[in-house]
Coordinates of C-alpha atoms and ligand atoms in Angstrom, one line a residue:
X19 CA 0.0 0.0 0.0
X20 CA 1.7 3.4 -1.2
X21 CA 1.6 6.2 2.2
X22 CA -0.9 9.1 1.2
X23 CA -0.5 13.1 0.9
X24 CA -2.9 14.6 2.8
X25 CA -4.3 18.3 2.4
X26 CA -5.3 20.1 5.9
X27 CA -7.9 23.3 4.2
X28 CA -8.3 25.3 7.2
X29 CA -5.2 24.8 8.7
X30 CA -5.0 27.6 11.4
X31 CA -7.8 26.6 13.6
X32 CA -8.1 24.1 16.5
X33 CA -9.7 21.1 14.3
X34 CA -6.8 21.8 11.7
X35 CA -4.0 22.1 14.1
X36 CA -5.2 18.7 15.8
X37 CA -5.3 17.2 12.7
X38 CA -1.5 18.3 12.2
X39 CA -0.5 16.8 15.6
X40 CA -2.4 13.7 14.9
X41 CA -1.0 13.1 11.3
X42 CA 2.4 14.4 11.9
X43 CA 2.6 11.1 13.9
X44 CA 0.7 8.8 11.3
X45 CA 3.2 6.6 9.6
X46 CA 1.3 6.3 6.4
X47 CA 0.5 9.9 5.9
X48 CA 2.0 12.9 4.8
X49 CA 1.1 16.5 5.3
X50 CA 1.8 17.5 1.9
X51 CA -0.5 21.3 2.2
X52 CA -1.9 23.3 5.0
X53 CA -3.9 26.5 4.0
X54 CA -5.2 29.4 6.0
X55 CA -6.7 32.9 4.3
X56 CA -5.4 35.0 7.4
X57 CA -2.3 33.7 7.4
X58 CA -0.9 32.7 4.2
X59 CA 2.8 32.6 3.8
X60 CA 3.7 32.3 7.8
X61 CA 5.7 29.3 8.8
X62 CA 3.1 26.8 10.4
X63 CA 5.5 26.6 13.3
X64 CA 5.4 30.4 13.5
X65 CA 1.2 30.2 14.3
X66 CA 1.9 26.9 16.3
X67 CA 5.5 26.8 18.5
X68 CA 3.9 23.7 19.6
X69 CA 4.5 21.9 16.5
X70 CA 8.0 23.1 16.4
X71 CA 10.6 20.0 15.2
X72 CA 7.4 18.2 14.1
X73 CA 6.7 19.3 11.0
X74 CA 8.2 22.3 8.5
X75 CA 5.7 23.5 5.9
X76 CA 4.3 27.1 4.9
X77 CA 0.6 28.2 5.1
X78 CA -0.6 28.6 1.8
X79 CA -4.3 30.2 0.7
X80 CA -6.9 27.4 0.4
X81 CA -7.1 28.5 -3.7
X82 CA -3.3 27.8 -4.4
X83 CA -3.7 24.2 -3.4
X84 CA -3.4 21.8 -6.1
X85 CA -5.8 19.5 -5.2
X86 CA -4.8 17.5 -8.4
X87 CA -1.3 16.6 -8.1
X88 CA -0.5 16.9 -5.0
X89 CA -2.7 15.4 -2.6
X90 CA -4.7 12.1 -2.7
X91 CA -7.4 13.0 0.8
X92 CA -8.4 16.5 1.9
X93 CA -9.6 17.0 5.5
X94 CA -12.0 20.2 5.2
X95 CA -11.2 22.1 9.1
X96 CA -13.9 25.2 7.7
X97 CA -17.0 26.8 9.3
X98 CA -20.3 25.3 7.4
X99 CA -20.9 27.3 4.3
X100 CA -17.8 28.0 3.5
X101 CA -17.0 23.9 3.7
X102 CA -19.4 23.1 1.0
X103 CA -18.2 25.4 -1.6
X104 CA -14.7 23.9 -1.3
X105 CA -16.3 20.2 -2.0
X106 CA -18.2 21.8 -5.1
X107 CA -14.9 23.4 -6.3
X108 CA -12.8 20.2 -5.6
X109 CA -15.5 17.6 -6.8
X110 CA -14.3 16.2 -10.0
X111 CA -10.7 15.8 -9.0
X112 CA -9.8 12.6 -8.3
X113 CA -9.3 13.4 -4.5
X114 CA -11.3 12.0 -1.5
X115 CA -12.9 14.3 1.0
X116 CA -13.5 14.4 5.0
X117 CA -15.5 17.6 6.1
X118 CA -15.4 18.4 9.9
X119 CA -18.4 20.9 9.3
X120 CA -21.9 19.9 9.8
X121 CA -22.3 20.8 5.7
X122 CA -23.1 17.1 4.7
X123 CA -24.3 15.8 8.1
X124 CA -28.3 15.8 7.7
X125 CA -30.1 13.6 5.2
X126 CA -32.7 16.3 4.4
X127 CA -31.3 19.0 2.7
X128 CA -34.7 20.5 3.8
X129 CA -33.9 20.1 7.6
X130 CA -30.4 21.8 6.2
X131 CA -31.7 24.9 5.4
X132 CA -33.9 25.1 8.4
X133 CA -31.6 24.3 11.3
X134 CA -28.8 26.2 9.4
X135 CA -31.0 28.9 8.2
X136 CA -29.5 28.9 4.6
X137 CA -29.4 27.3 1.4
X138 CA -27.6 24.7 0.8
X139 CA -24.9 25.3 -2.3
X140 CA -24.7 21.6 -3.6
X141 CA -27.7 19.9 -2.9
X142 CA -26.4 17.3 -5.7
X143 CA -23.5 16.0 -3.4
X144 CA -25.2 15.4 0.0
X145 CA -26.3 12.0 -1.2
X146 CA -22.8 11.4 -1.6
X147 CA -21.9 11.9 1.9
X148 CA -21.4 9.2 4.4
X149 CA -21.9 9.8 8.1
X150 CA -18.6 9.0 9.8
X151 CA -19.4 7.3 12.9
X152 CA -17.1 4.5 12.5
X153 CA -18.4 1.9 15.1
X154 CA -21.9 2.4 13.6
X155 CA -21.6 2.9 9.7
X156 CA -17.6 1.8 9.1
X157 CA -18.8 -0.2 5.9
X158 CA -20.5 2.7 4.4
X159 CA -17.0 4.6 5.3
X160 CA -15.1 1.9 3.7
X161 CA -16.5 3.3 0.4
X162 CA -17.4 6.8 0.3
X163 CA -15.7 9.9 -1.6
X164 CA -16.9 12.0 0.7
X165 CA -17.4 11.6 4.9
X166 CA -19.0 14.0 7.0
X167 CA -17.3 14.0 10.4
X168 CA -19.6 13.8 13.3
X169 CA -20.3 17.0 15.3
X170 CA -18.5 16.6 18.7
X171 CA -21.9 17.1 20.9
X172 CA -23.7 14.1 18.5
X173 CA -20.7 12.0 18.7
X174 CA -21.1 12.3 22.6
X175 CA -24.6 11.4 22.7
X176 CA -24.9 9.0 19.7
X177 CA -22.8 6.5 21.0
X178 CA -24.3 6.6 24.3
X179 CA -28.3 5.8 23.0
X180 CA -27.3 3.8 19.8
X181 CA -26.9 0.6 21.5
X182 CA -30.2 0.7 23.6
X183 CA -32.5 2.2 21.1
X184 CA -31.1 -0.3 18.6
X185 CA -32.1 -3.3 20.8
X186 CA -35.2 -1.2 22.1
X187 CA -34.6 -1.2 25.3
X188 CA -35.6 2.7 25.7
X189 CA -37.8 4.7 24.5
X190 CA -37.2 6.9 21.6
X191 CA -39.8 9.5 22.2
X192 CA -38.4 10.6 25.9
X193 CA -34.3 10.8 25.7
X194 CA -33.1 14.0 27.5
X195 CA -29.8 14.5 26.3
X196 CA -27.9 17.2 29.1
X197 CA -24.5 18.1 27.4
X198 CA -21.3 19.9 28.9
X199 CA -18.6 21.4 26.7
X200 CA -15.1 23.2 27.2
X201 CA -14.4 26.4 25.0
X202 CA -12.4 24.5 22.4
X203 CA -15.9 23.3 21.0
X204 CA -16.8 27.0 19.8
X205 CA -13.6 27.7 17.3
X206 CA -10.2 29.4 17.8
X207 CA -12.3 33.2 17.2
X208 CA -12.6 35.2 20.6
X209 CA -16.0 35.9 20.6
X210 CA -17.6 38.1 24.3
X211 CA -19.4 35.0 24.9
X212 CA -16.0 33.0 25.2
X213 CA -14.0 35.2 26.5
X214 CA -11.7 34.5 29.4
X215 CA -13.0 36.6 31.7
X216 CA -16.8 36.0 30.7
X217 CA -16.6 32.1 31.0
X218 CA -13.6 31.9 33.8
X219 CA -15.4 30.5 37.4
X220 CA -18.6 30.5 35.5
X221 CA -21.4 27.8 33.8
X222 CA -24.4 28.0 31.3
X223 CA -26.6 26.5 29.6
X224 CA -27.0 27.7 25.6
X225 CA -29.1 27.3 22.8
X226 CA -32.0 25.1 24.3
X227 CA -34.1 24.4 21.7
X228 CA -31.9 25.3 18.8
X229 CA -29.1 23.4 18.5
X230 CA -27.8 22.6 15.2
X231 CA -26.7 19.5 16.7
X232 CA -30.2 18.3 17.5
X233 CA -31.4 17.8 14.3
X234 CA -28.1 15.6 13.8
X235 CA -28.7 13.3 16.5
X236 CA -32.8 12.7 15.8
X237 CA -31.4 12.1 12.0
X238 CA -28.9 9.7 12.8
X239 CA -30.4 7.5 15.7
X240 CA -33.7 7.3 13.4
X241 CA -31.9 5.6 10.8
X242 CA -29.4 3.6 12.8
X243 CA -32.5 2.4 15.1
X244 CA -35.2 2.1 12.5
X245 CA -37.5 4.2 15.1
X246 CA -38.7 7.7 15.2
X247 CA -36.1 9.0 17.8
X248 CA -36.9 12.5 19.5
X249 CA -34.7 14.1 21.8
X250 CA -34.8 17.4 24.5
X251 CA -30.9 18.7 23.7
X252 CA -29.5 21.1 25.9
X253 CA -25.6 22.1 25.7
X254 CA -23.7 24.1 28.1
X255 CA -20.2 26.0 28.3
X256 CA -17.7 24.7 30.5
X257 CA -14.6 26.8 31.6
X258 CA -12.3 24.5 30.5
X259 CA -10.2 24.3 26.9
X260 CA -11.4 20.7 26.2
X261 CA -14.1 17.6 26.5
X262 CA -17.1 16.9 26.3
X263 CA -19.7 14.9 28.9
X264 CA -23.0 14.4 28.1
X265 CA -25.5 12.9 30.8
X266 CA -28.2 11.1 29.1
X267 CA -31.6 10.4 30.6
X268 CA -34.1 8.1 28.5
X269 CA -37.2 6.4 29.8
X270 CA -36.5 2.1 29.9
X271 CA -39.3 0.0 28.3
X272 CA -41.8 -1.7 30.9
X273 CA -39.5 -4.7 31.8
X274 CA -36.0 -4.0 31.1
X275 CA -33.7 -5.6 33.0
X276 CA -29.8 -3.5 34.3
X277 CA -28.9 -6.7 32.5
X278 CA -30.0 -6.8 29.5
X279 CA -28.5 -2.9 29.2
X280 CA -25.2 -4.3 30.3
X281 CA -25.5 -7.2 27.9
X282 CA -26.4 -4.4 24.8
X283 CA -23.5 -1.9 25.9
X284 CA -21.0 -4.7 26.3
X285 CA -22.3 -6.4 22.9
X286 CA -22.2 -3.1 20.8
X287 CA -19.0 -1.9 22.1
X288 CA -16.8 -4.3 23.8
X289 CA -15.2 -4.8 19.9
X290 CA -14.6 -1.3 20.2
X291 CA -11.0 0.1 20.4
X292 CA -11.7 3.3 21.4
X293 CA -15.1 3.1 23.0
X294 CA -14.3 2.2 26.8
X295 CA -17.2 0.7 28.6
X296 CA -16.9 1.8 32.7
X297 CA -18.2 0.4 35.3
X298 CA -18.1 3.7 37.2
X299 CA -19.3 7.6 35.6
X300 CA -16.1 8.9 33.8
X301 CA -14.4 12.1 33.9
X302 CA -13.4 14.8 31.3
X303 CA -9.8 14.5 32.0
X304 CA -9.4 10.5 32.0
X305 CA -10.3 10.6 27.7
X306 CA -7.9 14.2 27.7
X307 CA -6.1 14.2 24.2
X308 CA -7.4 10.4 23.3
X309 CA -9.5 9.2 20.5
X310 CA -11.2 7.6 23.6
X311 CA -15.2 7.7 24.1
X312 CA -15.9 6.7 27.7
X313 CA -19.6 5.2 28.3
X314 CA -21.1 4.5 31.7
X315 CA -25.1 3.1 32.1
X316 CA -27.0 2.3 34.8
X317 CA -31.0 1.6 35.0
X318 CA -32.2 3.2 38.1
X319 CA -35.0 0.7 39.2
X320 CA -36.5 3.0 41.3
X321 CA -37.4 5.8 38.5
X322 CA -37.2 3.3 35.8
X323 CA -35.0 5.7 34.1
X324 CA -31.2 5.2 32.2
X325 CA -28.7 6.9 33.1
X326 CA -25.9 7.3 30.5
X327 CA -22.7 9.2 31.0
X328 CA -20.2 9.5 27.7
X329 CA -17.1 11.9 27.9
X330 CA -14.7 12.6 25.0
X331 CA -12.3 15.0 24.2
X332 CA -13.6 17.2 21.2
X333 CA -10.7 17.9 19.6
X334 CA -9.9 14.1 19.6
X335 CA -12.9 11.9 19.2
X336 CA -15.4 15.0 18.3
X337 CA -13.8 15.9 15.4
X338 CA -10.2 15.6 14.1
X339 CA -8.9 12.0 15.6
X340 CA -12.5 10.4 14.6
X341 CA -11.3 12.2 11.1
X342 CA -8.1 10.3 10.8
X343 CA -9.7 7.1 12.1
X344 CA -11.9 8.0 9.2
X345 CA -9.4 8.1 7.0
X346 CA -7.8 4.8 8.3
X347 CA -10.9 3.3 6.9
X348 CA -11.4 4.7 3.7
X349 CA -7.8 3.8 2.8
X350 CA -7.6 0.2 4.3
X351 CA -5.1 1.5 7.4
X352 CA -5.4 -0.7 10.5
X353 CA -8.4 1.5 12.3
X354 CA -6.0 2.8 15.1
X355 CA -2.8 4.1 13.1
X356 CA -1.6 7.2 14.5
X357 CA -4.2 7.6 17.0
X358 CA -2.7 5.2 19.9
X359 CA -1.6 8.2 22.3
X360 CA -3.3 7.7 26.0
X361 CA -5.3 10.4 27.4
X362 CA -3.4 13.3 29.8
X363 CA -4.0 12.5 33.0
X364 CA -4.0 14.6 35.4
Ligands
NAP410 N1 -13.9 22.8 17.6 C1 -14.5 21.7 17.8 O1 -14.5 21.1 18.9 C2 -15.2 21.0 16.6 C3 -15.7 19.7 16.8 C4 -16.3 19.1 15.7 C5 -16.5 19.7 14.5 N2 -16.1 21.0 14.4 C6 -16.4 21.7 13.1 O2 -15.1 21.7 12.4 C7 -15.0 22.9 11.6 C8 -13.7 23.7 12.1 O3 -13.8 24.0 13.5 P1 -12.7 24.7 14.3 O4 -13.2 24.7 15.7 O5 -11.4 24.2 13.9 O6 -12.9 26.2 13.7 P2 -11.8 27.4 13.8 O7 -10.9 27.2 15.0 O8 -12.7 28.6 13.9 O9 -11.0 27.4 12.5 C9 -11.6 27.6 11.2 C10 -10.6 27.6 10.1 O10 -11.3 27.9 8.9 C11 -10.6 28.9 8.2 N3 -11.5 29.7 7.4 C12 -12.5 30.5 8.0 N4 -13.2 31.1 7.0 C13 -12.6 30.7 5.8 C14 -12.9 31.0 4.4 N5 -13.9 31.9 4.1 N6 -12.1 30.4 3.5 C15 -11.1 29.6 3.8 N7 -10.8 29.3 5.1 C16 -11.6 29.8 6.1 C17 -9.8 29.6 9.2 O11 -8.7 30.1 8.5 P3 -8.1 31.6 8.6 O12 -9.0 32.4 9.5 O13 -6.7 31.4 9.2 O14 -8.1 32.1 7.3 C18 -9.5 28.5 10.2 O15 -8.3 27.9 9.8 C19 -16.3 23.7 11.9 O16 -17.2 23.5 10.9 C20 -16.8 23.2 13.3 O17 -18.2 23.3 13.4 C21 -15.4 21.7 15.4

């Protein structure tokens, strides 16, 4: 198998330069072009001492690329929008794609446009996109041109309910899904609402109700479970720089047993590299810079009520490490390569 050149298009923020750490490790790939608009002609190492002695390449714009000769996969690290117009542009090369934006992630171009509030600029290709959850659709991957990377928040709470609703042990009309995410999650931009000072010592809840990432999570559990699955999503912002937990609450069919939820969890995901199935609730830091999603489930007898707890980080597993274990698959790399490295603890 010949190694692959590998294209990072948004290069400068935190998806991008996670990519750039994971894949300056990968063995099979090389980071042939990084691009940034801002910062076009800096030394990558310049914007990131971090990667100093790792890699040596030059920002270029995302329009000098040559998508053509010199790279075989493009990892797209863009805000939605602008992401689909570079798949248009890049289409007919022969090039695969894996988009970290939530351009591609909705069957409906019609939900698209209303949870996005905007028209979609190549309704023709989302067809073409897989959804790149690889321990639910990883033959689908296998195949595709084009994957959509999970959002981090859906990556979160769709492995926690897949295995349950699949074996319909909950029910799929009363799933609270009660998410927590560090700063990282909302792009390297200062915005007021990020701010040091505005989120430092403090916690809230955000855009209940509205959440692009609710529509992604209905789609994608309704077509992995083959049932209508609604769900109350509420995310909040954490004061730290990474991770994601998500406490899950769904209603348990009349008669489920806390075995038969251990026996799906253990079933679905004991396979699993990097799904860890814990016997107690997991923490943010114990999945810290791992392609690691925790899981923890417990049917409270006395509610009737699950209780699921997932944490990843969303750098890692909620975006760019599920992106290069993406990639693994599309190019028939053992699932794992280059994304091996333990979490940071403490
Ligand atoms: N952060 C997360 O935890 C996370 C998790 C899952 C998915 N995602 C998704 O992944 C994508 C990237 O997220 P991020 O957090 O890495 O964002 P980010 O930190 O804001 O970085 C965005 C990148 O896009 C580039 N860019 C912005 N506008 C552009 C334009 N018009 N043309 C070309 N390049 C442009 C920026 O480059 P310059 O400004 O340097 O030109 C920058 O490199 C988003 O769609 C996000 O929703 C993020």
């Amino acid at each position: 198998m010949n190694d692959l050149d590998v294209g990072i298009v948004g290069a400068s923020g935190y998806t991008g330069s996670e990519l750039i750490r994971i894949l300056a490790e990968h063995p099979r790939a090389n980071i042939r072009a990084v691009t940034s608009e801002a910062h076009a002609g800096k030394k990558l190492q310049g914007l990131f001492p971090h990667l100093n002695g790792l890699i040596d390449l030059e920002l270029i714009r995302s329009g000098d690329m040559d998508v053509e000769n010199d790279v075989d996969i493009v990892f797209l690290a863009l805000p939605h929008t602008v992401s689909m117009g570079f798949v248009k542009e890049i289409w007919n090369e022969d090039v695969d794609v894996i988009d970290l934006s939530g351009d591609f992630r909705l069957s409906s171009v019609e939900d698209y446009e209303k949870w996005y509030s905007m028209e979609h600029s190549c309704p023709e290709l989302n067809d073409k996109a897989v959804y790149g959850l690889p321990e639910l659709f990883r033959e689908t991957i296998a195949n595709a041109r084009l994957v959509s990377n999970p959002g981090c928040y859906p990556t979160s709470a769709i492995i926690g309910l897949a295995p349950f609703l699949k074996e319909k042990l909950i029910d799929p009309s009363k799933i609270i899904v009660d998410s927590k995410s560090g700063v990282t999650g909302a792009g390297v931009k200062v915005r007021t609402s990020t701010h040091f000072p505005n989120i430092n010592e403090d916690f809230r809840a955000y855009g209940i109700g509205t959440h692009r990432h609710t529509p992604e999570i209905e789609d994608v559990l309704s077509i992995y479970s083959g049932s209508v699955v609604s769900i109350q999503f509420t995310p909040h912002l954490l004061p730290l720089d990474r991770g994601i937990l998500s406490t899950i609450y769904a209603k348990a069919q009349e008669g489920t047993t806390e075995d038969e939820i251990q026996e799906a969890l253990h079933s679905h995901y004991s396979p699993e590299e990097f799904i860890r199935i814990r016997e107690e609730p997991p923490s943010l830091k114990q999945v810290r810079g791992s392609n690691y999603c925790d899981v923890h489930a417990h049917l409270d007898s006395r509610t009737g009520n699950m209780i699921i707890v997932t944490v990843i980080d969303n750098l890692v597993k909620g975006a760019s490490g599920q992106a290069v274990q993406n990639m693994n698959i599309m190019k028939g790399f053992d699932e794992g390569t280059g994304l091996r490295t333990p979490p940071l603890m403490p």
